[in-house]
Short mmCIF file of C-alpha atoms in Angstrom, two decimals:
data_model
loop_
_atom_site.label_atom_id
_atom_site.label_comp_id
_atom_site.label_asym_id
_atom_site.label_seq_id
_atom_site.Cartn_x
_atom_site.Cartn_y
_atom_site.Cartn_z
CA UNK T 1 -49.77 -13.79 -18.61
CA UNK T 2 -48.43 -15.67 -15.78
CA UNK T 3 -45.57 -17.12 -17.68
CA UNK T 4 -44.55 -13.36 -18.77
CA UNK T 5 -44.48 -12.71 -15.40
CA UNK T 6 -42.45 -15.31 -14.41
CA UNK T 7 -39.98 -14.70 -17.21
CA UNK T 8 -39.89 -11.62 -16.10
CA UNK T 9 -38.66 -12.22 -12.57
CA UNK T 10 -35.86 -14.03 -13.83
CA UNK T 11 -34.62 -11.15 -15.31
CA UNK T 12 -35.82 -8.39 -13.96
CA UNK T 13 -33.00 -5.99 -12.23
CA UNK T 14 -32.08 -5.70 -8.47
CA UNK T 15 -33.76 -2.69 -8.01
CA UNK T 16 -37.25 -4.34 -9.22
CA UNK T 17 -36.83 -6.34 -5.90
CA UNK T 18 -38.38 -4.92 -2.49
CA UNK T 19 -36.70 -7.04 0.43
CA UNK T 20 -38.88 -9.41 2.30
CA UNK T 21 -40.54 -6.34 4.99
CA UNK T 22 -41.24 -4.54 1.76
CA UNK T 23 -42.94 -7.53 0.30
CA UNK T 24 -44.94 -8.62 3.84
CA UNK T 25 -46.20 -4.88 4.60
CA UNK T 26 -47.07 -3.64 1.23
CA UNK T 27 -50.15 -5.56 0.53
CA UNK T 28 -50.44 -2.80 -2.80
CA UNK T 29 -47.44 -4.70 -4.53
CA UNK T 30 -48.72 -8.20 -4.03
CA UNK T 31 -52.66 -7.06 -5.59
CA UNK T 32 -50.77 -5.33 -8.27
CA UNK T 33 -48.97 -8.49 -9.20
CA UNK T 34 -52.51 -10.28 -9.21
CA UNK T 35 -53.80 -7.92 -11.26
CA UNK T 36 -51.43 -8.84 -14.51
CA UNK T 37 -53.00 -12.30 -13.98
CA UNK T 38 -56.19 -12.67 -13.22
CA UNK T 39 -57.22 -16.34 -13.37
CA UNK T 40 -54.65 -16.27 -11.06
CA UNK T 41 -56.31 -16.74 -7.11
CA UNK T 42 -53.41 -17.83 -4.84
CA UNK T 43 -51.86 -14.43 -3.67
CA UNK T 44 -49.79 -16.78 -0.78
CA UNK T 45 -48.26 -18.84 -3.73
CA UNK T 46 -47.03 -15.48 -5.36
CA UNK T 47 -45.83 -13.80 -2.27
CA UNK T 48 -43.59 -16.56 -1.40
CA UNK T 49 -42.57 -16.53 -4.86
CA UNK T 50 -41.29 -13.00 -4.37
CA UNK T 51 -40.18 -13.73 -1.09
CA UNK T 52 -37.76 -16.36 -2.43
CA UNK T 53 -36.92 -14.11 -5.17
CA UNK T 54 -36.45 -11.60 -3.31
CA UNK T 55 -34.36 -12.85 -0.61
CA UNK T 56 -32.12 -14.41 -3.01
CA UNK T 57 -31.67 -11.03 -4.74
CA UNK T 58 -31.17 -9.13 -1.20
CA UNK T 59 -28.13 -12.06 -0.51
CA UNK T 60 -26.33 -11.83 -3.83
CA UNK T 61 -26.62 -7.89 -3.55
CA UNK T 62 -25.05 -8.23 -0.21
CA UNK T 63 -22.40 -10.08 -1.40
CA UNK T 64 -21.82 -8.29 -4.23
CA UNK T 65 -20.70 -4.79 -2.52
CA UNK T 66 -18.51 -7.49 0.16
CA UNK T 67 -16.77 -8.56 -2.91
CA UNK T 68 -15.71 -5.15 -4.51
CA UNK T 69 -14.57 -3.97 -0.66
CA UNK T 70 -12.15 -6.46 -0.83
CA UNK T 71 -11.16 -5.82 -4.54
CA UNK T 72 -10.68 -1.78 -3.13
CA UNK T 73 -8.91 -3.16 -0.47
CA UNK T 74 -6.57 -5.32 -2.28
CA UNK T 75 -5.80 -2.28 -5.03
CA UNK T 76 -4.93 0.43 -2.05
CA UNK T 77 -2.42 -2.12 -0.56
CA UNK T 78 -0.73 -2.70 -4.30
CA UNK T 79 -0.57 1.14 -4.57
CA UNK T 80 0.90 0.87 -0.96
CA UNK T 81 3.42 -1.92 -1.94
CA UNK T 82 4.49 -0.21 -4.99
CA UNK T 83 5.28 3.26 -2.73
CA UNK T 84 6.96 0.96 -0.95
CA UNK T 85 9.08 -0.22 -3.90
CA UNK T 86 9.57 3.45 -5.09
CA UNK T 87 10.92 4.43 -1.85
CA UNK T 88 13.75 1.64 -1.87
CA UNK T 89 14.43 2.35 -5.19
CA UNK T 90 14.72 5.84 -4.48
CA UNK T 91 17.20 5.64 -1.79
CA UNK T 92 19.36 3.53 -3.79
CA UNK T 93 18.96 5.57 -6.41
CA UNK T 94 20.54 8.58 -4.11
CA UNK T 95 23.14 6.01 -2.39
CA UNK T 96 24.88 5.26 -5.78
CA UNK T 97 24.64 8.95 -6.45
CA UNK T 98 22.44 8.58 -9.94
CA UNK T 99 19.90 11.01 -9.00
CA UNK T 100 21.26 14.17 -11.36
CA UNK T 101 22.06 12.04 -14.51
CA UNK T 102 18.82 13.21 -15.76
CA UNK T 103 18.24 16.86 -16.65
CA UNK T 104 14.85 17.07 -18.18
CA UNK T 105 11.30 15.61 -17.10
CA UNK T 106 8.66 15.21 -19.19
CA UNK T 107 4.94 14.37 -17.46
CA UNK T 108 4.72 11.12 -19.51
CA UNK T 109 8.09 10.16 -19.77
CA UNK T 110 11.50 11.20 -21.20
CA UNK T 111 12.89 9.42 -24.23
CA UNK T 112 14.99 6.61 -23.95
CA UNK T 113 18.37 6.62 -26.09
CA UNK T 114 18.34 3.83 -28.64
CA UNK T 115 21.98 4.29 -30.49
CA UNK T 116 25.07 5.43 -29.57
CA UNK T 117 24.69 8.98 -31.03
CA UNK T 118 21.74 9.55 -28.88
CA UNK T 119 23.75 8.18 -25.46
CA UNK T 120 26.44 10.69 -26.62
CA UNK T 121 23.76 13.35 -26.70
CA UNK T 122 22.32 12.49 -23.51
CA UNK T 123 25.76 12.60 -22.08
CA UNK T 124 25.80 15.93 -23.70
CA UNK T 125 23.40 17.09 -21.32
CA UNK T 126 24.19 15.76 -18.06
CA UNK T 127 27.91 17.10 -18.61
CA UNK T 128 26.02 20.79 -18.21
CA UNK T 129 25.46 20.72 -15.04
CA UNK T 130 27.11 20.98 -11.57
CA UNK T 131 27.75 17.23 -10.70
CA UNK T 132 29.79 16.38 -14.19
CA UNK T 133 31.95 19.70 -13.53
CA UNK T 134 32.50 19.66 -9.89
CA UNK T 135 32.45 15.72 -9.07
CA UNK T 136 32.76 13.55 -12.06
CA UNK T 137 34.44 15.18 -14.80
CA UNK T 138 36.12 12.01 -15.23
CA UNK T 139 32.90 9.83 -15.73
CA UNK T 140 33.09 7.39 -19.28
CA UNK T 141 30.42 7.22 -21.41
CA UNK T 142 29.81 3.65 -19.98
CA UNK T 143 29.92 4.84 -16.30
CA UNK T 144 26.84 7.43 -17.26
CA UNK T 145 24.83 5.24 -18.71
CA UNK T 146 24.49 2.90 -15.37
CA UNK T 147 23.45 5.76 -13.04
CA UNK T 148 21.02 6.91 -16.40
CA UNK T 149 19.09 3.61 -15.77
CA UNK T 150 19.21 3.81 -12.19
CA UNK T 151 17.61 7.28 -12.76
CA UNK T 152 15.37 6.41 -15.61
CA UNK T 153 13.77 3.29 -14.16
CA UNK T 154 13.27 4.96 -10.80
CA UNK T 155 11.13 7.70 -12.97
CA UNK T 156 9.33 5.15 -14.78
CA UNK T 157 8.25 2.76 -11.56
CA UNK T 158 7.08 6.17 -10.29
CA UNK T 159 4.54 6.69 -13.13
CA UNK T 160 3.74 3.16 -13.29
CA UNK T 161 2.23 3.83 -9.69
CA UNK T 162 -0.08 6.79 -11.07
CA UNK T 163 -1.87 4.12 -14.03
CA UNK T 164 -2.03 1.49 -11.16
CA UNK T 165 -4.03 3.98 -8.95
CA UNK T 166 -5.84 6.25 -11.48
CA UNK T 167 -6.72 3.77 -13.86
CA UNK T 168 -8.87 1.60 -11.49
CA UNK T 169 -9.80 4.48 -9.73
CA UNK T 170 -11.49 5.86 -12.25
CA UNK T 171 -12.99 2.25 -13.07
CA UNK T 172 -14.49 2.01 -9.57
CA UNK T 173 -15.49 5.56 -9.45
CA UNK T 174 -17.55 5.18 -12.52
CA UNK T 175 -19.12 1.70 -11.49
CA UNK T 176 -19.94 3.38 -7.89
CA UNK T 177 -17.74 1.28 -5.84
CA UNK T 178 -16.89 4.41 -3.93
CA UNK T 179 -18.86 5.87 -0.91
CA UNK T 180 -19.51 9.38 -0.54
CA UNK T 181 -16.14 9.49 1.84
CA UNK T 182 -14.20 6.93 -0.09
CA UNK T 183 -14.47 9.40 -2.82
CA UNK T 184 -12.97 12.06 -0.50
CA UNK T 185 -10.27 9.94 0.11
CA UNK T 186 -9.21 8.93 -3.21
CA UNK T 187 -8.91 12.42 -4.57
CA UNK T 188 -6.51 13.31 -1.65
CA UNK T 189 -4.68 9.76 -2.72
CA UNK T 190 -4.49 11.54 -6.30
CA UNK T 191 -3.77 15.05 -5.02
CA UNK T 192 -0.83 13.78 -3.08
CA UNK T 193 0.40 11.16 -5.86
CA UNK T 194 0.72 14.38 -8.05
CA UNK T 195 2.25 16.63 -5.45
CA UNK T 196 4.81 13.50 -5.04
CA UNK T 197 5.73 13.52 -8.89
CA UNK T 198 6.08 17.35 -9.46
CA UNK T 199 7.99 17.07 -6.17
CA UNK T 200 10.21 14.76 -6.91
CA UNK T 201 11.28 16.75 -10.02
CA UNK T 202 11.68 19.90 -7.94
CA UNK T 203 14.11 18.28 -5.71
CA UNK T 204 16.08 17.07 -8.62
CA UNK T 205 16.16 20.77 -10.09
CA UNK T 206 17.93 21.68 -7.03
CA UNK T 207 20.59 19.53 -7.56
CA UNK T 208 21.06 21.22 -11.08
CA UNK T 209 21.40 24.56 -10.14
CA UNK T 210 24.71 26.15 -10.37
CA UNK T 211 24.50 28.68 -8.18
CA UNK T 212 23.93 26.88 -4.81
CA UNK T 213 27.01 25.21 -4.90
CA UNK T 214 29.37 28.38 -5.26
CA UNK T 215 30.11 28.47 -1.22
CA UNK T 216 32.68 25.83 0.58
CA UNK T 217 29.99 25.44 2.75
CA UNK T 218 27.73 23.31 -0.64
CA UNK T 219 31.20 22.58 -2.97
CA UNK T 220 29.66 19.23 -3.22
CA UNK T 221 26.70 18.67 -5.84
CA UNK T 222 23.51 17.08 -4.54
CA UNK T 223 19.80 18.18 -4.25
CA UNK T 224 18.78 20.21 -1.46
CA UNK T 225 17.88 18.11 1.66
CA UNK T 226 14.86 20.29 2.64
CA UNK T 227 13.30 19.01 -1.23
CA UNK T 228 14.83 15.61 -0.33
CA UNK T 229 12.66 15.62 3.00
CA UNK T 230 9.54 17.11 1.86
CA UNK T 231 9.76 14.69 -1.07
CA UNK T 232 10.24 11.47 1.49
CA UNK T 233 6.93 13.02 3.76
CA UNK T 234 5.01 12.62 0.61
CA UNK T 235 5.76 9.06 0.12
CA UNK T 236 5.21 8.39 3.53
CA UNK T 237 1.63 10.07 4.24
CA UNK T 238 0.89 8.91 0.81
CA UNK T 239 2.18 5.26 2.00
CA UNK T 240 1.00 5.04 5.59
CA UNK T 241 -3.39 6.05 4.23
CA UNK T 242 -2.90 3.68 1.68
CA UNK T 243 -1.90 0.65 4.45
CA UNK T 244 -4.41 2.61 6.87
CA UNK T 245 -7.61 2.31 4.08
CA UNK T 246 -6.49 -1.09 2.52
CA UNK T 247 -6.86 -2.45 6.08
CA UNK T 248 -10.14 -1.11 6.56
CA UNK T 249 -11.21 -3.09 3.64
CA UNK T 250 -9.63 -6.11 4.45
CA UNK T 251 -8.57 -6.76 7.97
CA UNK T 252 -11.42 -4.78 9.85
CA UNK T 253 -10.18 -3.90 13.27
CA UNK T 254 -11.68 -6.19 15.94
CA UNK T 255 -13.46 -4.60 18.90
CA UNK T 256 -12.52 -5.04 22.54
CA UNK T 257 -13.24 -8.31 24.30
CA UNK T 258 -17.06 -8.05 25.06
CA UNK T 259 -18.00 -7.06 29.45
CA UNK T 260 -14.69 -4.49 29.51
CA UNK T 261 -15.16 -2.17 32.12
CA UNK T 262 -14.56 1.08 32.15
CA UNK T 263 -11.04 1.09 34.04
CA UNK T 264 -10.13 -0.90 31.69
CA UNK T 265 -11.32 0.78 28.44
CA UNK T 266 -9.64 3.88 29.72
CA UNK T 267 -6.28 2.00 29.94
CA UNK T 268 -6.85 1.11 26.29
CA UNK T 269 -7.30 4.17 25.33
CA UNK T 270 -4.20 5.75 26.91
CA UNK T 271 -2.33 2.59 25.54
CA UNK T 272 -3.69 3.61 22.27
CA UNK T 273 -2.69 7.48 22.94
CA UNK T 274 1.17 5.65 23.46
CA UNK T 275 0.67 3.38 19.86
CA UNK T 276 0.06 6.78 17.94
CA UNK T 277 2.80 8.54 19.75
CA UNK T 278 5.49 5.75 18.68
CA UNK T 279 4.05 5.90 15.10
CA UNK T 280 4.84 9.49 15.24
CA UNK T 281 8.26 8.84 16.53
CA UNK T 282 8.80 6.63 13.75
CA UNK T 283 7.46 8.68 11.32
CA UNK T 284 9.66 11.51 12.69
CA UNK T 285 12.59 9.51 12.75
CA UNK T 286 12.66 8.59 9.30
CA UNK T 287 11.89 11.84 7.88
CA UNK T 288 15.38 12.75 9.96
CA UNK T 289 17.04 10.17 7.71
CA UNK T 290 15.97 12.01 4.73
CA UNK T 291 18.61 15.11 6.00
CA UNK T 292 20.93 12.28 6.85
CA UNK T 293 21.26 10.84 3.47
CA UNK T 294 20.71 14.53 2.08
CA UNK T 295 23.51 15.48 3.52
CA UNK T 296 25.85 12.60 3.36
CA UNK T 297 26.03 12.43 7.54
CA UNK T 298 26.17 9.09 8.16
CA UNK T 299 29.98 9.73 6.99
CA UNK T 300 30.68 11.58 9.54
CA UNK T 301 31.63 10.28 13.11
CA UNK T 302 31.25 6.15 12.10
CA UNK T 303 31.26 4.84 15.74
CA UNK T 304 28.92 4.00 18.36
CA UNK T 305 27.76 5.08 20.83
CA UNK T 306 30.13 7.87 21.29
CA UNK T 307 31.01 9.95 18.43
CA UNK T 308 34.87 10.70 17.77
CA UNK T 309 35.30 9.65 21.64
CA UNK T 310 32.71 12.29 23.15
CA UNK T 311 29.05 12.11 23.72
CA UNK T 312 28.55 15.53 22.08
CA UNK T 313 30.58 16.47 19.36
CA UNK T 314 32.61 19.68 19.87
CA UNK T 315 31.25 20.79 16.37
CA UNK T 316 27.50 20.30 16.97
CA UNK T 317 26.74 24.21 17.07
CA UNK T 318 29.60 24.98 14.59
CA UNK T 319 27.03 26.86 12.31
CA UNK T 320 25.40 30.29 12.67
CA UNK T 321 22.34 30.93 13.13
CA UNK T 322 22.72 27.79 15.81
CA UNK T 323 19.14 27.01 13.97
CA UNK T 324 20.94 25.94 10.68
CA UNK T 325 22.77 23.45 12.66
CA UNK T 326 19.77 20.92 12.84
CA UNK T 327 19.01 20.86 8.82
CA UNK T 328 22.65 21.82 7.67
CA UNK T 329 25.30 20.68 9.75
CA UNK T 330 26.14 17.21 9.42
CA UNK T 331 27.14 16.63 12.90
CA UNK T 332 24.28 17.83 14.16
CA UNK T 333 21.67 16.19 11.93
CA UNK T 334 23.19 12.62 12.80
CA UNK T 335 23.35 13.11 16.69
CA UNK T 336 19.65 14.23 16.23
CA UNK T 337 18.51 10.81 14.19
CA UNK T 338 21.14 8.23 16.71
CA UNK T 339 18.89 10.63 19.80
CA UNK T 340 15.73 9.98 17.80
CA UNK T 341 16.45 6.42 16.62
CA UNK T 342 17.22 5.56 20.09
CA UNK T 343 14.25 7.00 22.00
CA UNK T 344 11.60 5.73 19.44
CA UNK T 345 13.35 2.14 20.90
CA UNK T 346 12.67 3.21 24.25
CA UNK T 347 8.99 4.41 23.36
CA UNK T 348 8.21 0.89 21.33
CA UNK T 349 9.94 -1.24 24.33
CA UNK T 350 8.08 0.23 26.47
CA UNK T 351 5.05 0.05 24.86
CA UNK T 352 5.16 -3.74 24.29
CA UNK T 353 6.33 -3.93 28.13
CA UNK T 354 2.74 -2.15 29.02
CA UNK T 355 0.82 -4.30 26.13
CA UNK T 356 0.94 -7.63 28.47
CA UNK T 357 -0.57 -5.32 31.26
CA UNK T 358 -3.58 -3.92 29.32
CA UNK T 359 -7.06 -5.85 28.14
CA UNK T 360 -6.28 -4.66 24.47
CA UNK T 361 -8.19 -6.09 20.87
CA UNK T 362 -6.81 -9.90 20.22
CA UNK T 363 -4.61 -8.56 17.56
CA UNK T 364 -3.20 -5.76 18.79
CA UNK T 365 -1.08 -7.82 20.91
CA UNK T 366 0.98 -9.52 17.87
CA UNK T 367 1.29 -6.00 15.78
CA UNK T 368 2.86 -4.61 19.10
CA UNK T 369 5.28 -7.94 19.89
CA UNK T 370 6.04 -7.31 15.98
CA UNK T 371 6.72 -3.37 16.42
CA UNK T 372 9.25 -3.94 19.16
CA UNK T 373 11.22 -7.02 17.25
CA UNK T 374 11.46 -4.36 14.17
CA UNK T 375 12.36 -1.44 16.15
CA UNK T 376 15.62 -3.31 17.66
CA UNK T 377 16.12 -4.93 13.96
CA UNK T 378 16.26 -1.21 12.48
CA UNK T 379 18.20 0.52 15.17
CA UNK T 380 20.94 -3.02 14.96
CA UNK T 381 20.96 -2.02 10.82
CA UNK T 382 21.34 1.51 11.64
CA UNK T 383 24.27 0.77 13.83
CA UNK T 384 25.75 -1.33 11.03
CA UNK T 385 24.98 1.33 8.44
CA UNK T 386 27.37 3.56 10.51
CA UNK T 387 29.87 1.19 12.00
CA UNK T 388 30.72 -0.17 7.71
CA UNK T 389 30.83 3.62 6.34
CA UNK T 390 26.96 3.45 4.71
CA UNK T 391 27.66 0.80 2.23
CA UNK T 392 24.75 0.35 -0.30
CA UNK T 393 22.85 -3.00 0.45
CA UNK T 394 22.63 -2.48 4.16
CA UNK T 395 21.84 1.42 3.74
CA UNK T 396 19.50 0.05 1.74
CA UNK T 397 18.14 -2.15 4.34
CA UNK T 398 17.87 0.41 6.11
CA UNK T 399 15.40 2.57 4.72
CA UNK T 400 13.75 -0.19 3.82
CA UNK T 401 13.19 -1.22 7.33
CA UNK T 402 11.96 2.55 8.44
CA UNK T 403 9.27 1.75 5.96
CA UNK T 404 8.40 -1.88 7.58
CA UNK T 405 8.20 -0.37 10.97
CA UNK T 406 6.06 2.15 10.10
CA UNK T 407 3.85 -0.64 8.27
CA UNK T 408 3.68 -1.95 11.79
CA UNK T 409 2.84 0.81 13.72
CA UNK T 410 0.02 1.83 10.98
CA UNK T 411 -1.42 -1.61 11.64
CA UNK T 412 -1.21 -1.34 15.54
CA UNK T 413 -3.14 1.86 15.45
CA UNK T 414 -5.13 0.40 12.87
CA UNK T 415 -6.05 -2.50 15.71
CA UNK T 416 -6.63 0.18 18.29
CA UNK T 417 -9.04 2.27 16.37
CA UNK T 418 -12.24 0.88 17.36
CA UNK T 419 -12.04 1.16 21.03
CA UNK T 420 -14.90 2.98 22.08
CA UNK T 421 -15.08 6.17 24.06
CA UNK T 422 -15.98 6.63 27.33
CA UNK T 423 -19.28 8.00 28.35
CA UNK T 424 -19.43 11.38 30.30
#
């Protein structure tokens, strides 16, 4: 009987195993275990033995849960880096003007022309639409097929995204990786990775519809910059909770040096009030740059820091309603991004100017020296952008950088989040 039993403890599952208070005050488990072997008389030898068991049990079940943490953590920055990647690609995408080439969408993909008959139906298509008949009613065969790609792979990296989060998602969901508000979170991950596909297609619709380009105010074929913005928001809230969460699982933010008064706690927490405040601005700054490219405005007025000789354009309130001005007029959309570009640098400087004055979390005082060096990078390739009339690889740069900077600031607030409140 006794060598059942111990058979059976080597196999027996985790849940079988109380933890060693369990063991020590429940004196009913221990005569119960006697009981299935009666010759049997040492109850100490057994209760160690399911001490030792246990305890080892209790470790590797620690463990365990530490492990898969890190493997959550690990997949939500992947999904991050791969938003990442779809937001480059995407603003190259609309920089070498290949977002229209393709007409259709289809949920799991469109088909991909294998022959020349099929490219020449394809071309078919596009030359429908507004931006073969207004803009390039000249385009080759050849020409179309580069911005197709361009197009088609951007699609395709975008659905590659949903199987890299829903697939292990549903994985970890069915394995119970997930706590009760992890779960919370990754259906709002899902919702929004959705919302950022149909989206995406909407905005591309816009750019297909004759009828808004009729006016000499929208002659020129493109998708509507209000899609084009709401589009980029996606990506970014979508981006910025998947670095937020990924760091909770794998870079835990460290507390505040241990005896901080409460003068100084309350500094921290107005210095962390400031952190959020430039994330915002950088957050809001970018989403500007959506309208920007939407609109083709960093065309318009390439000098700095004066445009066309003047601080303020004449032609800043040339629309009416004056309202339209801000999301329509050109001039007014870039004077609003070089105003918001440039205070976010004032913000940030600032900011890392009052970091060396506050008791702040050990690592909150590299992400903020690393926020300020990227906010004077950006605005210097912003300048650029403007100065050499938006060519692709530094536009490119660019946007790229708004996302980097952002990366930063998530992982500054990310630093500042456990500072604890004061008491009333």
């Amino acid at each position: 009987m006794w060598k059942i039993f111990a058979n059976a403890t080597r196999v027996a599952p985790r849940s079988f195993w109380p933890n060693e208070s369990t063991i020590r005050s429940h004196s009913t488990f221990i005569k119960n275990c006697q009981l299935m072997n009666p010759k049997f008389k040492s109850r100490s030898i057994l209760q160690n033995l399911l001490l030792k068991r246990g305890t080892t049990v209790a470790v590797e079940a620690q463990s365990a849960p530490l492990r898969s943490q890190k493997v959550i953590g690990y997949w939500l920055l992947g999904c991050g880096g791969m938003v990442f990647g779809a937001v480059v690609l995407g603003g190259v995408t609309r920089l070498t003007e290949s977002g229209l080439s393709m007409v259709t969408w289809k949920l799991l993909g469109e088909h991909r022309p294998r022959n020349q008959s099929e490219w020449e139906e394809e071309f078919k298509k596009y030359q429908q639409f507004p931006e073969f008949q207004l803009k390039n009613k000249n385009m080759k065969l050849e020409e179309f097929k580069w911005i197709w790609w361009m197009e088609y792979l951007h699609r395709q990296w975008g659905r590659t995204i949903g199987a890299a989060f829903f697939l292990p998602a549903i994985f970890f969901w069915t394995r119970g990786y997930f706590a009760k508000a992890m779960k919370f979170r990754v259906a709002v991950f899902g919702t929004l990775l959705g919302g950022q596909g149909l989206m995406g297609w909407y905005m591309v619709r816009s750019g297909l519809e004759a009828e808004r380009f009729q006016g000499p105010e929208s002659s020129e074929p493109r998708v509507s910059q209000y899609r084009l913005a709401a589009h980029l928001s996606l990506a970014l809230i979508l981006y910025t909770l998947f670095i937020w969460n990924g760091l909770d699982k794998i870079m835990p933010a460290q507390n505040m040096p241990q005896g901080a008064s409460v003068a100084v706690i309350k500094q921290a927490r107005k210095f962390r009030m400031l952190a959020h405040s430039c994330k915002g601005l950088v957050f809001l700054t970018a989403l500007s740059g959506a309208f920007v490219a939407g609109l083709d405005a960093g065309l318009v007025y390439n000098s700095f820091p004066k445009m066309a000789d003047k601080w303020i354009p004449d032609d800043i309130l040339a629309f009416s309603p004056a309202l339209r001005n801000f999301t329509e007029n050109p001039t007014t959309v870039q004077f609003d991004h070089r105003v918001l570009g440039t205070s976010t640098l004032v913000a940030i400087t600032g900011m890392w100017l009052l970091a060396h004055r506050r008791t702040l979390p050990p690592r909150a005082y590299r992400a903020t020296t690393a926020v300020a060096a990227m906010a004077w990078f950006q605005v210097i390739l912003g300048i650029t952008t403007l100065l050499t009339y938006v060519p692709v690889p530094i536009a490119a740069s660019h946007q790229s950088g708004s996302l980097v900077l952002l990366s930063l600031a998530v992982w500054l607030t990310h630093e500042l989040k456990l500072i604890p409140k004061i008491p009333k």
